[in-house]
Amino acid sequence: MTTGVRRRMGVEERRQQLIGVALDLFSRRSPDEVSIDEIASAAGISRPLVYHYFPGKLSLYEAALQRAADDLAARFVEPARGPLGTRLLRVMGRYFDFVDEHGPGFSALMRGGPAVGSSRTNALVDSVRQAAYDQILSHLGVSDPPARLELVVRSWISLAESTALIWLDGRRIPRAELEVQLVHDFAALTAVSAAQDEEMAALLRRVVADEPADGPFADLIGRLTALVG
């Protein structure tokens, strides 16, 4: 007969375990509603031991947020191959996977609150937005974006955030439809800007030239044509 022996965790291993436990709890409920006692219980350790690794809930939340931010930023990474519309659709699928999995935490973070008002947490949110911005420019093959393109991309990222938050509040629109709609939104924002600026028009022509007849951009054109036809 053998007796199970609990293995003693190293410092970094225990920290990573606590971050994972906290992230799971914060993902299911607003961080303000999760106590240190709950985190300790879920991790199978005492409350004082949690404070041994983290000085308070905010520092643990920031560590969990860092992990989540890295994960969310990675959702925008996509090989620069194939039509842009198809690539963006895959990105939106991964983005909403994250939103679906971390709903309450995502909502609390983006809407703000006592637990997420520090300069550290705000900087992490901004880092995700910047990572998304950089990735979209990479998809477009642009390293030095003109002012109108920067406006389009940053506006679209804000729109994606707002759409996800509204979707979480009741999920009244099918998720797959919203993913397609956001890709259409990107094309529409680009088209409106292209109507004002030749540099944006050239970019739009280049993007559309690579789009297949069954892609999301072509689908938008077909829908608009049917509306005005």
Tab-separated table of C-alpha atoms in Angstrom, residues 18-31 33-43 104-105:
chain	number	residue	atom	x	y	z
A	18	LEU	CA	-2.537	31.138	-7.446
A	19	ILE	CA	-2.639	33.239	-10.601
A	20	GLY	CA	-4.401	30.426	-12.440
A	21	VAL	CA	-6.934	29.923	-9.632
A	22	ALA	CA	-7.591	33.658	-9.371
A	23	LEU	CA	-7.989	34.011	-13.126
A	24	ASP	CA	-10.533	31.196	-13.150
A	25	LEU	CA	-12.553	32.850	-10.358
A	26	PHE	CA	-12.261	36.325	-11.880
A	27	SER	CA	-13.404	34.898	-15.200
A	28	ARG	CA	-16.656	33.618	-13.702
A	29	ARG	CA	-17.471	36.593	-11.454
A	30	SER	CA	-16.521	40.226	-11.187
A	31	PRO	CA	-13.157	40.597	-9.393
A	33	GLU	CA	-17.020	39.839	-5.766
A	34	VAL	CA	-14.145	37.385	-5.260
A	35	SER	CA	-12.503	37.268	-1.832
A	36	ILE	CA	-9.022	36.212	-0.800
A	37	ASP	CA	-10.659	33.478	1.305
A	38	GLU	CA	-12.271	32.024	-1.849
A	39	ILE	CA	-8.967	32.115	-3.698
A	40	ALA	CA	-7.191	30.415	-0.803
A	41	SER	CA	-9.882	27.733	-0.545
A	42	ALA	CA	-9.809	27.037	-4.290
A	43	ALA	CA	-6.017	26.758	-4.173
A	104	PRO	CA	-17.504	38.560	-16.126
A	105	GLY	CA	-13.813	39.393	-15.803
